Structure formats: C-alpha cells, structure tokens
C-alpha cells in the first residue's frame, strides 16, 4: 500500500542536505508551509539556496532561517515584505546573495524544471537590467531573453487536502506557487491542513497529482493570519 | 503636488484619477491593476459593467473588498489585500496566472510608475541604479505581456519634478510599452511623435501643462479639452 | 453583461479566414468538437493548417474537411487512425503537407503559444529524424532541441460544462488537448455538452477560465462512440 | 518465432512475457505502458500491489479494463481502449501529462520496439527511412523522458531476424535510452559493454540464445539462468 504520509516532522525533513536548493511555496501569508519551514530550521541543513517569492517577515519562519545564517542565496521576485529587517541586514552586510527574478519568469522557470524543459524564451525583462548578461534572441521580429529552469532539491508545500497517494488540493489563493514547486522539487514535502481517504478527492479537481509528491505531514495549521 | 499660486485649475484627487481610468474600461475586458493607486480603479467600475479583474497570484474575477467580518483569510490579491471572488471567478497557480499575462490574454494592465518616457518606456520598480535590492514582483511580466499597458500616476513628484520624461533615468521595467498615461492633470496617449494630450483638467492650459512636463507635449487631434 | 454564448453555428464560425491555422481538440473519439468541425466544413474556409493529434477517421468530420481539399497542411503526432483512408490518399498524391511532431512536443508548443513563450528546449526527438534541421543545444551536458510555439488563429474545443463567462470543465479523458488549445487560439470556439449558470462551477474546479474562450455554443452532442 | 527443430526450450507466450515484466515492477512506481504488448503488463500486477499507471492522454491511476456493460465512453487510454480509474486517480491535460513524462516523474516506461541496439538505441516508430508518414505519437517523449525505459518485444521478427542489433537500421525513437529488454527468450540489461543476459527461458543455452541474436551477448555476473 502506497502511503506518503509521515508521522513526524523529523521523518518529513529526513535527508535534506547542506547546499540544497529549497523551493518554498506561498504568496503573502497564504499557502506558506510554515510548519515545514520551522522543521527545516530544526533539521539543521545549511548553505541553502532558497527560492521563494519574498525573503520573509519579521524574525520568524523564513526570516529566522536567514537570521540563523543558513541561507547562502535567495532567489525571489520581491525582496521586501511588511518587515524585511533580517534580509535587509544580511544583504547590506554582504552575507547573503540575491537573485531577483520577475515573478512570472520565476514561476515559469520552476514549471520548466518540473516539465523537463531546460530553458525557454520570454519577453519579460528584455531591455532591463534583469536581462543583462543573458542571451537575447529574436523570434518574429521581437526580442526575447533566454531563461533556464530552476530545479529544487527540496520543495516545501502547503496543501488544503491530501490523500495517501499524495494527491493535493489547495484553497483559494493558497494555490499560488505550490503546484509548480511540487513539480520542480526532487524531494517534495507537503504539510496539509486536511487528510482525506483515497478516492475522496474528485479526480477532476485534484490540482497536484501524487506523482509530484514524496512525503505528506498532517499539520492542521489553521487559517493564515489576517494582517 | 503643489499647485501654482492663483492657478484656476485643480489637480484630480486620487479617487478622481481612478474614476477617470475606470470610465475608459469597457465591459468584458480582463484587467490587471497594479499595486497602490491603480488598485482604486476597481472601486469605480460598477458591478453591472462586468470587468474581470485578474491578480498575479492566481485569482481571476476579483470582486470588491470584503466587509471586515466577512474576510476569507485564504483569499488575497497581489498587493496582499483581502479580496472577494465574484460568481464566475476561478483560481489557478502562478505559472498559469502568468501565462494569462505573458500570453497576451490580459486586455489591460494599469500600473503606477516613477517615470514614463515619450517613447513608452516605463520605470516603476527601482528608484536608482544603486538600488541593489529593488522589488520587481510581477511588474516586468505585466509590462511586457499585457495587451495594453496604461499608467496611472501623479503628473509630477512631490518635489515638482515631471514624471513624463524624454528618457527615463530610473531603471526600466520595460521599453516602449506604455500606450496611455492618466495623471492628476491630463490624459496622454503615447504616439510615435511622443505624448499627445487628449484631455486636461478643467481650467488648465496646454502651455501650463507643458510647463509642468519635461517631455514635449503634442495636441491630439482628438483632444477633448481646450 | 458578458455573454459568450452564441445561438447558431454560423455565429460560432463567423470570420474564420482562408489560410487560418485551426487547432482541433480531442484524443481518439473523446473530447472532439465534432459539431464545430462540421460547422467549419459548412462555413467554407479553405487553405487551412490543421493541428490535431491525428488526421481523422473514415470520411466524416476532420477526414471530410481534408477530403474536400480544404486543408493545405496537417500538424499531428499520429498520422494514422482506425480508418485513415482520406489522409493517406491525399498524402500519397502529394496534395497535403504533413508535419509530424512528437505528441508531448506538440502539446508543449501550443501551451507555449498560450503562455507567450516563443520557443523552448526539449530532450524529445534529439538524435532522431524529427530533429533534423533543428537547433540542438546542450544544457548541463545533455543535448536538447529547440521547438517553437504553435499559435492557432482558431481553436475548436469540446467542453463538458460552460457558463456565460466561458469558464469550462471537461469530462475524464475528454480534457486532453482542449485546455491548451483553448489557450493557444486567438479565436477560441467551444461546443459544450452542458450550460450552467454563472457561479455554479466550483472556482477550484474550473479547468479553462473564460479568459481563454471567445464563443460558446451549446451542443448536447452526447457520449463519444464506443468503438 | 519458429523454434529450431528438437529444441528443448519454449519461448514465452505474450502473457508470460507481460507477467515476467510485471514481476519486476515494485509497488509505488508510476508506470507508462506502450501500446500493444506492453499494455498487457497491467493485467499481471495485482491490485493490492499499488502501481500507478499513467496514460499520455491525461489519465493517472488507470485501473483494469471495465466490464462490457460498465464502459465509461469518456475514459480511454493512449491506445484508445476503454479503461477505468482507480480511487486516487486523476485527470490532467496533455501538457501536464507530458510534463510528467518529460520531467522525469514516470519511474518506468515499457515500450515495444522493432529494434534495440547494444548501446540502448531504440527504434519503434518507423519501419524504414522511406516510411514517409510514420506515426510517432508519444513514443519519443516517453523514450527520452521516463526515468527508466524498458523494452518488451519478441526476440526475433516473424522471419527470424534478430531484433537485438549492433546498430539500429530503422529510424531511431531515441538514442541510448533503453535500460533493459524483456523478450520471449531472455531478459537482458543494456550495459556499457552491450547486452548482458540476466535470465533465459528454461532449457535454452547461452550459445543457442547468441545464435538467435545479432548483437554480441555477455553473461551477466548476476545471471540467474544457465
């Protein structure tokens, strides 16, 4: 019997190596795998490259992972937040590397990794400093920039429902980066609000099929904070 | 902005600016509104004129802001504000959401800007070349991908500098993409000849507007104001 | 009030030009927009390029469109069917052009068009005659072939349910190429088995949002044939 | 194939061949079975050993063929046969389905073939360079994309020619991708040194097998048969 559920956070985090690229889902406070981020803090892997839409808020969660000096590089579209104190301090002191990527390019680069596509061309960023040093090429008279896939060694995902095959649904804007990061992770680890029996999810409604999921931890985390 | 002494015209308020843009959005368009000022536009589109608002984080068909006691904590827009979903709305993931943008399926994007140049260049994400960690978010995707890009911004900075320029001095978001600019003083089309004024606030003269504008202005043949 | 429903086949087909590229959904007999294909036959546009997984069966539907000499070129992955007589005759006589594309590459080329990506690299076809004359490029030591987007002037889609905004669901394996062709069509025309009120479709379950749809015709066509 | 006179061995039947492959598929693998002979493999994996079968046309988690009066006309596999969906199965569109294949998420693909070369080249879609309209379907995507590619085929053609060759004479589906070949006579791994025989049908000798095979064979150290 296939059973992707793990019972403990330690099991969920097992084997994450120093130097890993870690994809972290969520947009704003919605769909963030907060428990798994805390689990990663506890687990201890360091020298990480983190891919997330922003570098964390205050001194908790992702910001705390940064604060502990565990992140070598962050790839994000929006290196700000309501309270970006940790990132800004580290960045000013030259203690963290930053790669700014337009949000849609960041999403597509992960989708590409998940889909076995090493590189693609996009109009986004052409003629700006984010395309500097990158290959520009014309198609039908319009210039495009070549962007390469971002594969994760690990992806941390928050889902709404999950079954033992790892099939997932999301809730409202909690979907965001989660399904594409699940595709792009070599080891995809999920925290789910709800557990359902196999067969209970409508096959027309499953957003992330279990083929993209390795481990699922049941974390009834509750609603995102209302800011 | 500080109005000149004894001017017999008044700049539009932020809400008036948003309402002015709203007036030009026809039913049936798929529209993405940038963070900040452009977000206000939605308040001025009556619900019975069906305009479908898109947010980068996978929300299509956003409705008005929820009542305080009706907030769905799982539903935010790209500006991280709580929103609602209209009947007919749907959710998707980030790659599909940006496929809508990059694939030219969004009829209109309205962004704020630091500067717009007379050739349609827009600078709205970094305030200097030395801003080492500027936040781009989805601005470049929207600027490069939407079918039409309009800008909604004050005509000048707080210190009176023109935001309509010959050439952007701030880092570009995308070159040559702006089709129209709505300011608190005028509505201008970006044409091959540069900015064409198609409307001005009541009472202002073309020369007064030009005096407040770095880029040279042209009178649009279709200009509706004096 | 937005209303993408049209009342007649003539309205659905209005404006399709000679020389158009037409994407036709369906895989096997499931999810094929049979009524729309007949509508296109009736409408009269010629010199078409058709993109479909195969070139039709017997002498009906797509095969009939071919038989009438209306198709200049077909792009497909599988130029066979249970009864490919029309295509084979035309092809043998040099009266139709054929571009064979691996099925996944064909799907991805349309998804790329829908997503504003003019070209991408794929491992599929490298070292085979389907990559001859195409650009080969290495990423991380592995060779890939560059493939370009396929945009449709028109896409013909079969859906299970539709509302007046053009939101669509599909049924089981009837989904196949339909959602990506809907994205890749400049003019996307849908035949739907069922019509629902706006708001009746679960926003988590809509597969094709109306943004990709231009016209919807209600055709309670019934189940695909069981062969 | 025509067995040599007085041979004291028997080639496997098609069902035995399929069963032999099934035996090597562990629980939890995501598996795509090619059209024809490989499709039979699913019949030999017991339902309580959960193997998740994928079909290119957007079906993940296929179950056994339906009873004749229980056919869902909306549910077919890539071979256009009616199938069922297991609890836990799901549907997706063609681009997502091939993302699973191309992205290396399919643990195993088993294809039929015309020829397999000792370097792992596979030819299974066109029977000659002059076949001007061969049908490739998803074969190239599967061959290039799956994590492991196994081939299930007769050892020789109906006219007795070896299908295990030094170099494919038919057009390739993909170069250097086959990891293992199951025939009606043997199981062979593709190694840097060429084909290594890891199993033979009872009674056949290595030399007899070699005599029926164009490519040179090696004895695998792990060979389970004489």
mmCIF file with all atom_site columns, N, CA and C in Angstrom, chain A residues 165-223:
data_model
loop_
_atom_site.group_PDB
_atom_site.id
_atom_site.type_symbol
_atom_site.label_atom_id
_atom_site.label_alt_id
_atom_site.label_comp_id
_atom_site.label_asym_id
_atom_site.label_entity_id
_atom_site.label_seq_id
_atom_site.pdbx_PDB_ins_code
_atom_site.Cartn_x
_atom_site.Cartn_y
_atom_site.Cartn_z
_atom_site.occupancy
_atom_site.B_iso_or_equiv
_atom_site.pdbx_formal_charge
_atom_site.auth_seq_id
_atom_site.auth_comp_id
_atom_site.auth_asym_id
_atom_site.auth_atom_id
_atom_site.pdbx_PDB_model_num
ATOM 1   N N  . UNK A 1 165 ? -1.915  8.798  -1.459  1.00 0.00 ? 165 UNK A N  1
ATOM 2   C CA . UNK A 1 165 ? -1.107  8.802  -2.683  1.00 0.00 ? 165 UNK A CA 1
ATOM 3   C C  . UNK A 1 165 ? -0.405  10.147 -2.892  1.00 0.00 ? 165 UNK A C  1
ATOM 4   N N  . UNK A 1 166 ? -0.728  11.122 -2.059  1.00 0.00 ? 166 UNK A N  1
ATOM 5   C CA . UNK A 1 166 ? -0.092  12.440 -2.209  1.00 0.00 ? 166 UNK A CA 1
ATOM 6   C C  . UNK A 1 166 ? -0.846  13.370 -3.147  1.00 0.00 ? 166 UNK A C  1
ATOM 7   N N  . UNK A 1 167 ? -2.059  12.997 -3.523  1.00 0.00 ? 167 UNK A N  1
ATOM 8   C CA . UNK A 1 167 ? -2.885  13.922 -4.316  1.00 0.00 ? 167 UNK A CA 1
ATOM 9   C C  . UNK A 1 167 ? -3.251  15.126 -3.464  1.00 0.00 ? 167 UNK A C  1
ATOM 10  N N  . UNK A 1 168 ? -3.204  16.314 -4.052  1.00 0.00 ? 168 UNK A N  1
ATOM 11  C CA . UNK A 1 168 ? -3.413  17.537 -3.286  1.00 0.00 ? 168 UNK A CA 1
ATOM 12  C C  . UNK A 1 168 ? -4.467  18.450 -3.913  1.00 0.00 ? 168 UNK A C  1
ATOM 13  N N  . UNK A 1 169 ? -5.174  19.139 -3.026  1.00 0.00 ? 169 UNK A N  1
ATOM 14  C CA . UNK A 1 169 ? -5.929  20.326 -3.441  1.00 0.00 ? 169 UNK A CA 1
ATOM 15  C C  . UNK A 1 169 ? -5.405  21.508 -2.616  1.00 0.00 ? 169 UNK A C  1
ATOM 16  N N  . UNK A 1 170 ? -5.744  22.709 -3.079  1.00 0.00 ? 170 UNK A N  1
ATOM 17  C CA . UNK A 1 170 ? -5.339  23.926 -2.380  1.00 0.00 ? 170 UNK A CA 1
ATOM 18  C C  . UNK A 1 170 ? -6.599  24.717 -2.078  1.00 0.00 ? 170 UNK A C  1
ATOM 19  N N  . UNK A 1 171 ? -6.458  25.805 -1.342  1.00 0.00 ? 171 UNK A N  1
ATOM 20  C CA . UNK A 1 171 ? -7.636  26.615 -1.062  1.00 0.00 ? 171 UNK A CA 1
ATOM 21  C C  . UNK A 1 171 ? -7.411  28.043 -1.545  1.00 0.00 ? 171 UNK A C  1
ATOM 22  N N  . UNK A 1 172 ? -8.268  28.461 -2.465  1.00 0.00 ? 172 UNK A N  1
ATOM 23  C CA . UNK A 1 172 ? -8.303  29.845 -2.964  1.00 0.00 ? 172 UNK A CA 1
ATOM 24  C C  . UNK A 1 172 ? -6.893  30.295 -3.377  1.00 0.00 ? 172 UNK A C  1
ATOM 25  N N  . UNK A 1 173 ? -6.448  31.451 -2.896  1.00 0.00 ? 173 UNK A N  1
ATOM 26  C CA . UNK A 1 173 ? -5.149  31.942 -3.357  1.00 0.00 ? 173 UNK A CA 1
ATOM 27  C C  . UNK A 1 173 ? -3.986  31.231 -2.667  1.00 0.00 ? 173 UNK A C  1
ATOM 28  N N  . UNK A 1 174 ? -4.288  30.214 -1.872  1.00 0.00 ? 174 UNK A N  1
ATOM 29  C CA . UNK A 1 174 ? -3.239  29.360 -1.310  1.00 0.00 ? 174 UNK A CA 1
ATOM 30  C C  . UNK A 1 174 ? -2.593  28.470 -2.353  1.00 0.00 ? 174 UNK A C  1
ATOM 31  N N  . UNK A 1 175 ? -3.156  28.441 -3.544  1.00 0.00 ? 175 UNK A N  1
ATOM 32  C CA . UNK A 1 175 ? -2.583  27.616 -4.610  1.00 0.00 ? 175 UNK A CA 1
ATOM 33  C C  . UNK A 1 175 ? -1.237  28.197 -5.058  1.00 0.00 ? 175 UNK A C  1
ATOM 34  N N  . UNK A 1 176 ? -1.220  29.401 -5.465  1.00 0.00 ? 176 UNK A N  1
ATOM 35  C CA . UNK A 1 176 ? -0.051  30.192 -5.917  1.00 0.00 ? 176 UNK A CA 1
ATOM 36  C C  . UNK A 1 176 ? 1.128   29.365 -6.444  1.00 0.00 ? 176 UNK A C  1
ATOM 37  N N  . UNK A 1 177 ? 2.283   29.432 -5.823  1.00 0.00 ? 177 UNK A N  1
ATOM 38  C CA . UNK A 1 177 ? 3.453   28.727 -6.336  1.00 0.00 ? 177 UNK A CA 1
ATOM 39  C C  . UNK A 1 177 ? 3.456   27.233 -6.000  1.00 0.00 ? 177 UNK A C  1
ATOM 40  N N  . UNK A 1 178 ? 2.572   26.810 -5.105  1.00 0.00 ? 178 UNK A N  1
ATOM 41  C CA . UNK A 1 178 ? 2.689   25.446 -4.581  1.00 0.00 ? 178 UNK A CA 1
ATOM 42  C C  . UNK A 1 178 ? 2.667   24.345 -5.646  1.00 0.00 ? 178 UNK A C  1
ATOM 43  N N  . UNK A 1 179 ? 1.704   24.361 -6.590  1.00 0.00 ? 179 UNK A N  1
ATOM 44  C CA . UNK A 1 179 ? 1.679   23.241 -7.549  1.00 0.00 ? 179 UNK A CA 1
ATOM 45  C C  . UNK A 1 179 ? 2.924   23.174 -8.445  1.00 0.00 ? 179 UNK A C  1
ATOM 46  N N  . UNK A 1 180 ? 3.464   24.338 -8.825  1.00 0.00 ? 180 UNK A N  1
ATOM 47  C CA . UNK A 1 180 ? 4.629   24.282 -9.713  1.00 0.00 ? 180 UNK A CA 1
ATOM 48  C C  . UNK A 1 180 ? 5.899   23.948 -8.941  1.00 0.00 ? 180 UNK A C  1
ATOM 49  N N  . UNK A 1 181 ? 5.982   24.378 -7.694  1.00 0.00 ? 181 UNK A N  1
ATOM 50  C CA . UNK A 1 181 ? 7.127   23.974 -6.877  1.00 0.00 ? 181 UNK A CA 1
ATOM 51  C C  . UNK A 1 181 ? 7.082   22.475 -6.595  1.00 0.00 ? 181 UNK A C  1
ATOM 52  N N  . UNK A 1 182 ? 5.866   21.946 -6.407  1.00 0.00 ? 182 UNK A N  1
ATOM 53  C CA . UNK A 1 182 ? 5.745   20.495 -6.203  1.00 0.00 ? 182 UNK A CA 1
ATOM 54  C C  . UNK A 1 182 ? 6.300   19.736 -7.403  1.00 0.00 ? 182 UNK A C  1
ATOM 55  N N  . UNK A 1 183 ? 6.054   20.263 -8.615  1.00 0.00 ? 183 UNK A N  1
ATOM 56  C CA . UNK A 1 183 ? 6.570   19.633 -9.840  1.00 0.00 ? 183 UNK A CA 1
ATOM 57  C C  . UNK A 1 183 ? 8.087   19.733 -9.933  1.00 0.00 ? 183 UNK A C  1
ATOM 58  N N  . UNK A 1 184 ? 8.624   20.835 -9.412  1.00 0.00 ? 184 UNK A N  1
ATOM 59  C CA . UNK A 1 184 ? 10.040  21.157 -9.636  1.00 0.00 ? 184 UNK A CA 1
ATOM 60  C C  . UNK A 1 184 ? 10.953  20.612 -8.553  1.00 0.00 ? 184 UNK A C  1
ATOM 61  N N  . UNK A 1 185 ? 10.388  20.020 -7.505  1.00 0.00 ? 185 UNK A N  1
ATOM 62  C CA . UNK A 1 185 ? 11.216  19.501 -6.419  1.00 0.00 ? 185 UNK A CA 1
ATOM 63  C C  . UNK A 1 185 ? 11.603  18.048 -6.635  1.00 0.00 ? 185 UNK A C  1
ATOM 64  N N  . UNK A 1 186 ? 12.879  17.739 -6.424  1.00 0.00 ? 186 UNK A N  1
ATOM 65  C CA . UNK A 1 186 ? 13.273  16.319 -6.484  1.00 0.00 ? 186 UNK A CA 1
ATOM 66  C C  . UNK A 1 186 ? 12.693  15.584 -5.288  1.00 0.00 ? 186 UNK A C  1
ATOM 67  N N  . UNK A 1 187 ? 12.633  16.295 -4.160  1.00 0.00 ? 187 UNK A N  1
ATOM 68  C CA . UNK A 1 187 ? 12.011  15.749 -2.950  1.00 0.00 ? 187 UNK A CA 1
ATOM 69  C C  . UNK A 1 187 ? 10.939  16.746 -2.526  1.00 0.00 ? 187 UNK A C  1
ATOM 70  N N  . UNK A 1 188 ? 9.686   16.377 -2.736  1.00 0.00 ? 188 UNK A N  1
ATOM 71  C CA . UNK A 1 188 ? 8.590   17.306 -2.463  1.00 0.00 ? 188 UNK A CA 1
ATOM 72  C C  . UNK A 1 188 ? 7.885   16.911 -1.174  1.00 0.00 ? 188 UNK A C  1
ATOM 73  N N  . UNK A 1 189 ? 7.914   17.840 -0.221  1.00 0.00 ? 189 UNK A N  1
ATOM 74  C CA . UNK A 1 189 ? 7.389   17.577 1.117   1.00 0.00 ? 189 UNK A CA 1
ATOM 75  C C  . UNK A 1 189 ? 6.209   18.520 1.349   1.00 0.00 ? 189 UNK A C  1
ATOM 76  N N  . UNK A 1 190 ? 5.114   17.941 1.820   1.00 0.00 ? 190 UNK A N  1
ATOM 77  C CA . UNK A 1 190 ? 3.867   18.698 1.919   1.00 0.00 ? 190 UNK A CA 1
ATOM 78  C C  . UNK A 1 190 ? 3.384   18.742 3.365   1.00 0.00 ? 190 UNK A C  1
ATOM 79  N N  . UNK A 1 191 ? 2.915   19.908 3.802   1.00 0.00 ? 191 UNK A N  1
ATOM 80  C CA . UNK A 1 191 ? 2.098   19.943 5.017   1.00 0.00 ? 191 UNK A CA 1
ATOM 81  C C  . UNK A 1 191 ? 0.674   20.193 4.571   1.00 0.00 ? 191 UNK A C  1
ATOM 82  N N  . UNK A 1 192 ? -0.248  19.393 5.079   1.00 0.00 ? 192 UNK A N  1
ATOM 83  C CA . UNK A 1 192 ? -1.640  19.529 4.646   1.00 0.00 ? 192 UNK A CA 1
ATOM 84  C C  . UNK A 1 192 ? -2.545  19.836 5.830   1.00 0.00 ? 192 UNK A C  1
ATOM 85  N N  . UNK A 1 193 ? -3.508  20.705 5.578   1.00 0.00 ? 193 UNK A N  1
ATOM 86  C CA . UNK A 1 193 ? -4.487  21.043 6.612   1.00 0.00 ? 193 UNK A CA 1
ATOM 87  C C  . UNK A 1 193 ? -5.395  19.856 6.898   1.00 0.00 ? 193 UNK A C  1
ATOM 88  N N  . UNK A 1 194 ? -5.769  19.142 5.828   1.00 0.00 ? 194 UNK A N  1
ATOM 89  C CA . UNK A 1 194 ? -6.743  18.063 5.980   1.00 0.00 ? 194 UNK A CA 1
ATOM 90  C C  . UNK A 1 194 ? -6.264  16.785 5.318   1.00 0.00 ? 194 UNK A C  1
ATOM 91  N N  . UNK A 1 195 ? -6.646  15.672 5.912   1.00 0.00 ? 195 UNK A N  1
ATOM 92  C CA . UNK A 1 195 ? -6.334  14.356 5.350   1.00 0.00 ? 195 UNK A CA 1
ATOM 93  C C  . UNK A 1 195 ? -7.637  13.729 4.889   1.00 0.00 ? 195 UNK A C  1
ATOM 94  N N  . UNK A 1 196 ? -7.637  13.196 3.677   1.00 0.00 ? 196 UNK A N  1
ATOM 95  C CA . UNK A 1 196 ? -8.842  12.504 3.205   1.00 0.00 ? 196 UNK A CA 1
ATOM 96  C C  . UNK A 1 196 ? -8.491  11.093 2.762   1.00 0.00 ? 196 UNK A C  1
ATOM 97  N N  . UNK A 1 197 ? -9.497  10.240 2.756   1.00 0.00 ? 197 UNK A N  1
ATOM 98  C CA . UNK A 1 197 ? -9.311  8.869  2.290   1.00 0.00 ? 197 UNK A CA 1
ATOM 99  C C  . UNK A 1 197 ? -9.018  8.843  0.795   1.00 0.00 ? 197 UNK A C  1
ATOM 100 N N  . UNK A 1 198 ? -8.265  7.857  0.362   1.00 0.00 ? 198 UNK A N  1
ATOM 101 C CA . UNK A 1 198 ? -8.031  7.676  -1.064  1.00 0.00 ? 198 UNK A CA 1
ATOM 102 C C  . UNK A 1 198 ? -9.377  7.528  -1.772  1.00 0.00 ? 198 UNK A C  1
ATOM 103 N N  . UNK A 1 199 ? -9.552  8.269  -2.852  1.00 0.00 ? 199 UNK A N  1
ATOM 104 C CA . UNK A 1 199 ? -10.805 8.181  -3.604  1.00 0.00 ? 199 UNK A CA 1
ATOM 105 C C  . UNK A 1 199 ? -11.807 9.264  -3.224  1.00 0.00 ? 199 UNK A C  1
ATOM 106 N N  . UNK A 1 200 ? -11.520 9.983  -2.142  1.00 0.00 ? 200 UNK A N  1
ATOM 107 C CA . UNK A 1 200 ? -12.465 11.020 -1.710  1.00 0.00 ? 200 UNK A CA 1
ATOM 108 C C  . UNK A 1 200 ? -12.297 12.305 -2.520  1.00 0.00 ? 200 UNK A C  1
ATOM 109 N N  . UNK A 1 201 ? -11.115 12.532 -3.058  1.00 0.00 ? 201 UNK A N  1
ATOM 110 C CA . UNK A 1 201 ? -10.905 13.730 -3.883  1.00 0.00 ? 201 UNK A CA 1
ATOM 111 C C  . UNK A 1 201 ? -11.447 13.481 -5.283  1.00 0.00 ? 201 UNK A C  1
ATOM 112 N N  . UNK A 1 202 ? -12.224 14.428 -5.780  1.00 0.00 ? 202 UNK A N  1
ATOM 113 C CA . UNK A 1 202 ? -12.757 14.346 -7.131  1.00 0.00 ? 202 UNK A CA 1
ATOM 114 C C  . UNK A 1 202 ? -11.581 14.326 -8.124  1.00 0.00 ? 202 UNK A C  1
ATOM 115 N N  . UNK A 1 203 ? -11.492 13.281 -8.965  1.00 0.00 ? 203 UNK A N  1
ATOM 116 C CA . UNK A 1 203 ? -10.354 13.202 -9.903  1.00 0.00 ? 203 UNK A CA 1
ATOM 117 C C  . UNK A 1 203 ? -10.281 14.372 -10.879 1.00 0.00 ? 203 UNK A C  1
ATOM 118 N N  . UNK A 1 204 ? -11.403 15.079 -11.043 1.00 0.00 ? 204 UNK A N  1
ATOM 119 C CA . UNK A 1 204 ? -11.407 16.263 -11.914 1.00 0.00 ? 204 UNK A CA 1
ATOM 120 C C  . UNK A 1 204 ? -10.858 17.484 -11.180 1.00 0.00 ? 204 UNK A C  1
ATOM 121 N N  . UNK A 1 205 ? -10.702 17.386 -9.876  1.00 0.00 ? 205 UNK A N  1
ATOM 122 C CA . UNK A 1 205 ? -10.412 18.562 -9.056  1.00 0.00 ? 205 UNK A CA 1
ATOM 123 C C  . UNK A 1 205 ? -9.037  18.505 -8.402  1.00 0.00 ? 205 UNK A C  1
ATOM 124 N N  . UNK A 1 206 ? -8.378  17.356 -8.523  1.00 0.00 ? 206 UNK A N  1
ATOM 125 C CA . UNK A 1 206 ? -7.030  17.254 -7.954  1.00 0.00 ? 206 UNK A CA 1
ATOM 126 C C  . UNK A 1 206 ? -6.116  18.208 -8.712  1.00 0.00 ? 206 UNK A C  1
ATOM 127 N N  . UNK A 1 207 ? -5.421  19.072 -8.007  1.00 0.00 ? 207 UNK A N  1
ATOM 128 C CA . UNK A 1 207 ? -4.562  20.053 -8.663  1.00 0.00 ? 207 UNK A CA 1
ATOM 129 C C  . UNK A 1 207 ? -3.134  19.507 -8.787  1.00 0.00 ? 207 UNK A C  1
ATOM 130 N N  . UNK A 1 208 ? -2.623  18.957 -7.713  1.00 0.00 ? 208 UNK A N  1
ATOM 131 C CA . UNK A 1 208 ? -1.316  18.308 -7.767  1.00 0.00 ? 208 UNK A CA 1
ATOM 132 C C  . UNK A 1 208 ? -1.513  16.811 -7.609  1.00 0.00 ? 208 UNK A C  1
ATOM 133 N N  . UNK A 1 209 ? -1.296  16.042 -8.681  1.00 0.00 ? 209 UNK A N  1
ATOM 134 C CA . UNK A 1 209 ? -1.393  14.591 -8.536  1.00 0.00 ? 209 UNK A CA 1
ATOM 135 C C  . UNK A 1 209 ? -0.176  14.075 -7.749  1.00 0.00 ? 209 UNK A C  1
ATOM 136 N N  . UNK A 1 210 ? -0.394  12.979 -7.056  1.00 0.00 ? 210 UNK A N  1
ATOM 137 C CA . UNK A 1 210 ? 0.626   12.438 -6.163  1.00 0.00 ? 210 UNK A CA 1
ATOM 138 C C  . UNK A 1 210 ? 1.957   12.141 -6.816  1.00 0.00 ? 210 UNK A C  1
ATOM 139 N N  . UNK A 1 211 ? 2.001   12.042 -8.136  1.00 0.00 ? 211 UNK A N  1
ATOM 140 C CA . UNK A 1 211 ? 3.266   11.765 -8.815  1.00 0.00 ? 211 UNK A CA 1
ATOM 141 C C  . UNK A 1 211 ? 4.306   12.831 -8.499  1.00 0.00 ? 211 UNK A C  1
ATOM 142 N N  . UNK A 1 212 ? 3.865   14.017 -8.109  1.00 0.00 ? 212 UNK A N  1
ATOM 143 C CA . UNK A 1 212 ? 4.807   15.095 -7.801  1.00 0.00 ? 212 UNK A CA 1
ATOM 144 C C  . UNK A 1 212 ? 5.115   15.204 -6.306  1.00 0.00 ? 212 UNK A C  1
ATOM 145 N N  . UNK A 1 213 ? 4.620   14.262 -5.528  1.00 0.00 ? 213 UNK A N  1
ATOM 146 C CA . UNK A 1 213 ? 4.711   14.393 -4.069  1.00 0.00 ? 213 UNK A CA 1
ATOM 147 C C  . UNK A 1 213 ? 5.428   13.195 -3.458  1.00 0.00 ? 213 UNK A C  1
ATOM 148 N N  . UNK A 1 214 ? 6.333   13.478 -2.529  1.00 0.00 ? 214 UNK A N  1
ATOM 149 C CA . UNK A 1 214 ? 7.055   12.392 -1.883  1.00 0.00 ? 214 UNK A CA 1
ATOM 150 C C  . UNK A 1 214 ? 6.595   12.112 -0.456  1.00 0.00 ? 214 UNK A C  1
ATOM 151 N N  . UNK A 1 215 ? 6.410   13.177 0.322   1.00 0.00 ? 215 UNK A N  1
ATOM 152 C CA . UNK A 1 215 ? 6.054   12.997 1.731   1.00 0.00 ? 215 UNK A CA 1
ATOM 153 C C  . UNK A 1 215 ? 4.976   13.993 2.121   1.00 0.00 ? 215 UNK A C  1
ATOM 154 N N  . UNK A 1 216 ? 4.040   13.545 2.938   1.00 0.00 ? 216 UNK A N  1
ATOM 155 C CA . UNK A 1 216 ? 2.967   14.431 3.404   1.00 0.00 ? 216 UNK A CA 1
ATOM 156 C C  . UNK A 1 216 ? 2.870   14.338 4.923   1.00 0.00 ? 216 UNK A C  1
ATOM 157 N N  . UNK A 1 217 ? 2.845   15.503 5.551   1.00 0.00 ? 217 UNK A N  1
ATOM 158 C CA . UNK A 1 217 ? 2.686   15.569 7.002   1.00 0.00 ? 217 UNK A CA 1
ATOM 159 C C  . UNK A 1 217 ? 1.373   16.293 7.298   1.00 0.00 ? 217 UNK A C  1
ATOM 160 N N  . UNK A 1 218 ? 0.573   15.699 8.160   1.00 0.00 ? 218 UNK A N  1
ATOM 161 C CA . UNK A 1 218 ? -0.704  16.340 8.521   1.00 0.00 ? 218 UNK A CA 1
ATOM 162 C C  . UNK A 1 218 ? -0.448  17.419 9.568   1.00 0.00 ? 218 UNK A C  1
ATOM 163 N N  . UNK A 1 219 ? -0.655  18.674 9.171   1.00 0.00 ? 219 UNK A N  1
ATOM 164 C CA . UNK A 1 219 ? -0.474  19.807 10.080  1.00 0.00 ? 219 UNK A CA 1
ATOM 165 C C  . UNK A 1 219 ? -1.726  20.686 9.999   1.00 0.00 ? 219 UNK A C  1
ATOM 166 N N  . UNK A 1 220 ? -2.655  20.480 10.903  1.00 0.00 ? 220 UNK A N  1
ATOM 167 C CA . UNK A 1 220 ? -3.864  21.334 10.876  1.00 0.00 ? 220 UNK A CA 1
ATOM 168 C C  . UNK A 1 220 ? -3.510  22.725 11.401  1.00 0.00 ? 220 UNK A C  1
ATOM 169 N N  . UNK A 1 221 ? -2.854  23.472 10.551  1.00 0.00 ? 221 UNK A N  1
ATOM 170 C CA . UNK A 1 221 ? -2.191  24.701 10.969  1.00 0.00 ? 221 UNK A CA 1
ATOM 171 C C  . UNK A 1 221 ? -3.173  25.821 11.250  1.00 0.00 ? 221 UNK A C  1
ATOM 172 N N  . UNK A 1 222 ? -4.337  25.754 10.616  1.00 0.00 ? 222 UNK A N  1
ATOM 173 C CA . UNK A 1 222 ? -5.314  26.841 10.785  1.00 0.00 ? 222 UNK A CA 1
ATOM 174 C C  . UNK A 1 222 ? -5.158  27.893 9.708   1.00 0.00 ? 222 UNK A C  1
ATOM 175 N N  . UNK A 1 223 ? -6.030  28.886 9.761   1.00 0.00 ? 223 UNK A N  1
ATOM 176 C CA . UNK A 1 223 ? -6.058  29.919 8.726   1.00 0.00 ? 223 UNK A CA 1
ATOM 177 C C  . UNK A 1 223 ? -4.823  30.806 8.766   1.00 0.00 ? 223 UNK A C  1
#
